[in-house]
Short mmCIF file of C-alpha atoms and ligand atoms in Angstrom, two decimals:
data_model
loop_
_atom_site.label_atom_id
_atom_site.label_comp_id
_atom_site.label_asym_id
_atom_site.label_seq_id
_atom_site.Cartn_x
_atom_site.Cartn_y
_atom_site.Cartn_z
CA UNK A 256 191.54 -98.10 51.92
CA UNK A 257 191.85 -96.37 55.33
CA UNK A 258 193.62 -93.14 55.54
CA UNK A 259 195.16 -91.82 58.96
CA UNK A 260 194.90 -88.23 59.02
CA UNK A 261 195.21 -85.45 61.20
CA UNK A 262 193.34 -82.66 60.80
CA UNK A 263 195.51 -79.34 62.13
CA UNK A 264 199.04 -81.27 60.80
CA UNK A 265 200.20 -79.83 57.26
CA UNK A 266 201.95 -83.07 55.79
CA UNK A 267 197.83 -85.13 56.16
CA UNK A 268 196.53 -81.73 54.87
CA UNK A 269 198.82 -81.20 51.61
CA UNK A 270 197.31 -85.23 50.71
CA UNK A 271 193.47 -84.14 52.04
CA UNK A 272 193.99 -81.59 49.72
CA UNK A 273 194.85 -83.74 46.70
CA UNK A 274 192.20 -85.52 47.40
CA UNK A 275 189.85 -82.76 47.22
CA UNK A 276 190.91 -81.81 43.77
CA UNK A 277 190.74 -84.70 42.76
CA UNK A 278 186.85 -85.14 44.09
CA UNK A 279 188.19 -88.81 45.86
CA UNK A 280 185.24 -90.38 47.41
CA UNK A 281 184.98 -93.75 49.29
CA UNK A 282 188.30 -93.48 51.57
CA UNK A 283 187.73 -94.67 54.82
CA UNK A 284 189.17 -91.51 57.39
CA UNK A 285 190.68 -92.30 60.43
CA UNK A 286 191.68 -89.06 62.97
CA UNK A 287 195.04 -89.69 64.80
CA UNK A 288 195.32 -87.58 67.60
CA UNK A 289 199.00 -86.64 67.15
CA UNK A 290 198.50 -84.07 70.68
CA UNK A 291 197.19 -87.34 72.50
CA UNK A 292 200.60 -88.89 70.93
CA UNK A 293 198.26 -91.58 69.28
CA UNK A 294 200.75 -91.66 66.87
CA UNK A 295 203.52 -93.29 69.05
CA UNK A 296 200.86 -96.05 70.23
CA UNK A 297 202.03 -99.80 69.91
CA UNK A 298 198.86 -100.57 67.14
CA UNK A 299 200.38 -97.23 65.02
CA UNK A 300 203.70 -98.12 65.11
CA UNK A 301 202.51 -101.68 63.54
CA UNK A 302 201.38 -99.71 61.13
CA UNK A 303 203.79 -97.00 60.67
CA UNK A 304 207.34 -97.62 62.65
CA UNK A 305 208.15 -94.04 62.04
CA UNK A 306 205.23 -92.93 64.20
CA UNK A 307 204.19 -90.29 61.62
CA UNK A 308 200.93 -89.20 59.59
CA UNK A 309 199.53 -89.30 57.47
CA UNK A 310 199.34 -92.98 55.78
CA UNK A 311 197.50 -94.61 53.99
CA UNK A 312 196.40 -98.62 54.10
CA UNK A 313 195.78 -100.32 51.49
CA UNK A 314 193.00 -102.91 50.72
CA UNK A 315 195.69 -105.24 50.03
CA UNK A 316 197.44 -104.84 53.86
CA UNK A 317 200.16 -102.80 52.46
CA UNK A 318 200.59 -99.35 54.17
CA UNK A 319 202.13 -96.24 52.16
CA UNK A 320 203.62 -93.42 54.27
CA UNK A 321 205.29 -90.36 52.99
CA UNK A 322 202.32 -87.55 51.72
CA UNK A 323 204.09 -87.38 48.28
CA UNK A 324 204.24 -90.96 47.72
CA UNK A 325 200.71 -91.23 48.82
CA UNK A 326 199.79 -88.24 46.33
CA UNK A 327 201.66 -90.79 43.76
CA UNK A 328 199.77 -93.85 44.24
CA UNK A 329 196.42 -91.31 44.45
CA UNK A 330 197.57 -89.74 41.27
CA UNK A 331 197.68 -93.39 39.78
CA UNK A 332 194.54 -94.51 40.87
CA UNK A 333 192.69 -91.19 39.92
CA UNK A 334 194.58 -89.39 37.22
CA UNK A 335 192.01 -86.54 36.53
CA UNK A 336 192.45 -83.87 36.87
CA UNK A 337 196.50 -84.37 36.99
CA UNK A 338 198.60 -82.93 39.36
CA UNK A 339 201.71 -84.22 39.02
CA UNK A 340 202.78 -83.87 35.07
CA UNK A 341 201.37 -85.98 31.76
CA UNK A 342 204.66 -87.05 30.57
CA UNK A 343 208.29 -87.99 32.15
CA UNK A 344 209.64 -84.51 31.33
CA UNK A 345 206.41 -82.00 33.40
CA UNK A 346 206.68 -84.76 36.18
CA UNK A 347 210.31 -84.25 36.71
CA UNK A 348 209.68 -80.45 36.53
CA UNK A 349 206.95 -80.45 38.87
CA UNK A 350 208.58 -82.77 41.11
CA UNK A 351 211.86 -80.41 41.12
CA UNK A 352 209.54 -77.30 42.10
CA UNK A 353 207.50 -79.33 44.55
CA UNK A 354 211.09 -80.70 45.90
CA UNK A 355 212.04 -77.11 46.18
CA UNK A 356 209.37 -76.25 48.03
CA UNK A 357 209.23 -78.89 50.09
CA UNK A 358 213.20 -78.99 51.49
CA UNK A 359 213.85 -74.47 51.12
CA UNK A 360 210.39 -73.46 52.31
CA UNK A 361 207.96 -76.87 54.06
CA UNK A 362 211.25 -77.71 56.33
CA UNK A 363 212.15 -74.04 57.95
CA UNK A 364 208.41 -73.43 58.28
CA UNK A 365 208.29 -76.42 60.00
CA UNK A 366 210.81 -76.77 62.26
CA UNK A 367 210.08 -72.84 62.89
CA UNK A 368 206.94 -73.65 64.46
CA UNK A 369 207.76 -77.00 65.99
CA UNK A 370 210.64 -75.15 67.99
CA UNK A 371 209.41 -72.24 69.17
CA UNK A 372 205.54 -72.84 69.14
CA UNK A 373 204.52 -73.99 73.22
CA UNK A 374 201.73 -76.48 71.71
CA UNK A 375 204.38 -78.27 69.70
CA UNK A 376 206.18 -78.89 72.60
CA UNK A 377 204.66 -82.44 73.23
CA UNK A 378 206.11 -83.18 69.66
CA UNK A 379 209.55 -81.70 69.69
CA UNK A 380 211.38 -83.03 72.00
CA UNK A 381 213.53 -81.53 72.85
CA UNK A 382 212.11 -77.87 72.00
CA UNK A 383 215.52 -75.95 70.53
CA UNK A 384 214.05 -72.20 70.74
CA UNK A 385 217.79 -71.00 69.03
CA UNK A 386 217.22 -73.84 65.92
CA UNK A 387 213.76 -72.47 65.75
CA UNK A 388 215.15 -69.10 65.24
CA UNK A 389 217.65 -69.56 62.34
CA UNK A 390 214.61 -71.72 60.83
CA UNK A 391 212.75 -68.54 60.88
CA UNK A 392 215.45 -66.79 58.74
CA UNK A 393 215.43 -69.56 55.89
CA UNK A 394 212.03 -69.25 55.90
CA UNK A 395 211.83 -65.67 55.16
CA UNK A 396 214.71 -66.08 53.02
CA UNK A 397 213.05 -69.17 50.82
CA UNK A 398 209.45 -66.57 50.87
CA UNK A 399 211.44 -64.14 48.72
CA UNK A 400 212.89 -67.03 46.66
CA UNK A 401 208.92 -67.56 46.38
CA UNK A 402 208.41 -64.58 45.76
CA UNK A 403 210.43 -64.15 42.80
CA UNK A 404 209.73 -66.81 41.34
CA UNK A 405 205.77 -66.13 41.00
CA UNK A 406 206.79 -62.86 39.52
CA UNK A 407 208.36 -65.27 36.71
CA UNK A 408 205.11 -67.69 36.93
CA UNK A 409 201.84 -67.84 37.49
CA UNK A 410 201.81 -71.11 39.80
CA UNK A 411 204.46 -72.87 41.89
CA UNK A 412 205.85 -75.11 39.13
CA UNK A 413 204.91 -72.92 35.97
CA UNK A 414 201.88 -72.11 34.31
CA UNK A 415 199.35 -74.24 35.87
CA UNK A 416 197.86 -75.92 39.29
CA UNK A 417 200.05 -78.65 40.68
CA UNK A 418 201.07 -80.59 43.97
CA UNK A 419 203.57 -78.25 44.43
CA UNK A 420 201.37 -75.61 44.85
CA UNK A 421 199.61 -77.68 47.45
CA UNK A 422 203.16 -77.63 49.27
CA UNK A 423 203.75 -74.40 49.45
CA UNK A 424 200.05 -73.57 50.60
CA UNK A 425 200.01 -75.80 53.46
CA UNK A 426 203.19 -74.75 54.39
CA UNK A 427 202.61 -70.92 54.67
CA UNK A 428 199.19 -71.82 56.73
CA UNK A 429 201.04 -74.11 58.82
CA UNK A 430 203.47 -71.01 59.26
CA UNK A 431 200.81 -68.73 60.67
CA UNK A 432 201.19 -70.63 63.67
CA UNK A 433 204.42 -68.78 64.01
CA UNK A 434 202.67 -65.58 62.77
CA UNK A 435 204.34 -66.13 59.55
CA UNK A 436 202.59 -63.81 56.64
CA UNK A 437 205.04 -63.59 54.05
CA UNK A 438 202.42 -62.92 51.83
CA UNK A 439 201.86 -59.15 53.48
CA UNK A 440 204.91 -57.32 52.10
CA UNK A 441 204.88 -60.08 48.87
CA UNK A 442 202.71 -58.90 46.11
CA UNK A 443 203.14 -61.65 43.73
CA UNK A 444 202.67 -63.89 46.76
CA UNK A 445 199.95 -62.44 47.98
CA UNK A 446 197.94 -63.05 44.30
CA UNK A 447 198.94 -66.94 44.27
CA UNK A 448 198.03 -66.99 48.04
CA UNK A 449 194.60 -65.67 47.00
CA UNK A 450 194.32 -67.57 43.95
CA UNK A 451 195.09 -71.15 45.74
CA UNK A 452 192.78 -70.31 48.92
CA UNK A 453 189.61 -69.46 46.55
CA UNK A 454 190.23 -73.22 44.99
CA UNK A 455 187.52 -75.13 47.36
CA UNK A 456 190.42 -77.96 47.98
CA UNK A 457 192.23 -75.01 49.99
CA UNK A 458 189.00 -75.93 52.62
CA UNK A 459 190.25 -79.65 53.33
N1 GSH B 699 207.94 -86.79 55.41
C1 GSH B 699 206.68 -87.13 56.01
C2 GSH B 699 206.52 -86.25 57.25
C3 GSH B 699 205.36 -86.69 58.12
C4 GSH B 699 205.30 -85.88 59.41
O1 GSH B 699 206.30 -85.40 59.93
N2 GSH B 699 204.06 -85.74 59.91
C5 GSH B 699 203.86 -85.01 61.13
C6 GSH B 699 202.54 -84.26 61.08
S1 GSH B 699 202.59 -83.00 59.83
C7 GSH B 699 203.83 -85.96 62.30
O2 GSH B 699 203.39 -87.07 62.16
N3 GSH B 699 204.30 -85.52 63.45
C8 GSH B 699 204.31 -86.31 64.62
C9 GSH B 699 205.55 -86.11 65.41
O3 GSH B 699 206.36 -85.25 65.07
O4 GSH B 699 205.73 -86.82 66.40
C10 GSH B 699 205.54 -86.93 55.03
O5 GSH B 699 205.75 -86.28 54.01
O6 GSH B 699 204.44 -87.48 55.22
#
């Protein structure tokens, strides 16, 4: 398997960081240089026509996009430790929480820095500076959503480590691009933020 990663973009670093829990050895890494706009290149587009990272490619020819669904297929090949429920009913939990977190808190983070940020630029085109701005507001507004509910529980989607903790990490580092640091006037934030970034995936 080959996966196409890029190493300051959030969506390869939530699956790098799967990975890393999950001590995954043997993948082959490939760097796309998303700045370079590798990603839009004729032989990427063969391999992903939405010109996005990460991906992953398969032994088999087969390539998976989407970080979740690569997280699922990782998940299947390496089930320990598990990350994304035992049983039907903690994976549709966990997936509603990482859902959650993806759409309320991933999305306004992103587009937040994608529209305002000047090295984004390249990406975003066009930059909207105003759509970059209301994204800001959700985003504080989905950090106190956070925040109350990791008053209510311990990690993102209840009482342990998940993927949808992963989420919500990579998120609020890709969000310090923006200068985004919810976590200062967040206590209960501030103690998962800690708790996730001593976890040596939180490196990857
Ligand atoms: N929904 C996709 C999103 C992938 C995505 O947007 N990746 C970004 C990097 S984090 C990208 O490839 N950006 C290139 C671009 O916007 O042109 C996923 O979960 O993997």
């Amino acid at each position: 398997m080959r996966f196409y990663d890029s190493a300051l973009a959030p969506n390869p670093r939530r699956v790098r960081m799967f990975m890393a829990e999950k001590a995954v050895t043997g993948i082959e890494r490939r760097e796309i240089d998303i700045n370079a706009l590798e990603h839009e290149s004729d032989w990427f587009r063969a391999l992903n026509p939405r010109a996005r990272v990460p991906a992953l490619a398969l032994d088999d020819g087969r390539v998976l996009t989407e970080s979740r669904a690569i997280c699922v297929y990782l998940e299947h090949l390496y089930p320990e430790p598990n990350l994304m429920g035992v049983d039907g009913e903690e994976r549709a939990f966990i997936e509603m929480w990482d859902r959650r977190i993806e759409l309320d808190l991933f999305f306004p983070i992103a587009h937040w820095v994608r529209h305002t940020h000047p090295g984004l630029a390249v990406l975003e085109r066009p930059q909207v500076p105003a759509w970059g701005e209301i994204a800001a507001q959700r985003a504080q507004e989905a950090a106190d959503w956070f925040e109350r509910t990791l008053q209510a529980q311990s990690f993102a989607a209840g009482a342990r480590f998940t993927i949808a903790d992963i989420t919500a990490y990579c998120a609020l580092e890709f969000g310090r691009l923006a200068k985004f640091r919810p976590w200062t006037e967040r206590p209960a934030l501030a103690a998962w933020r800690e708790t996730i970034g001593n976890r040596a995936s939180a490196k990857a």
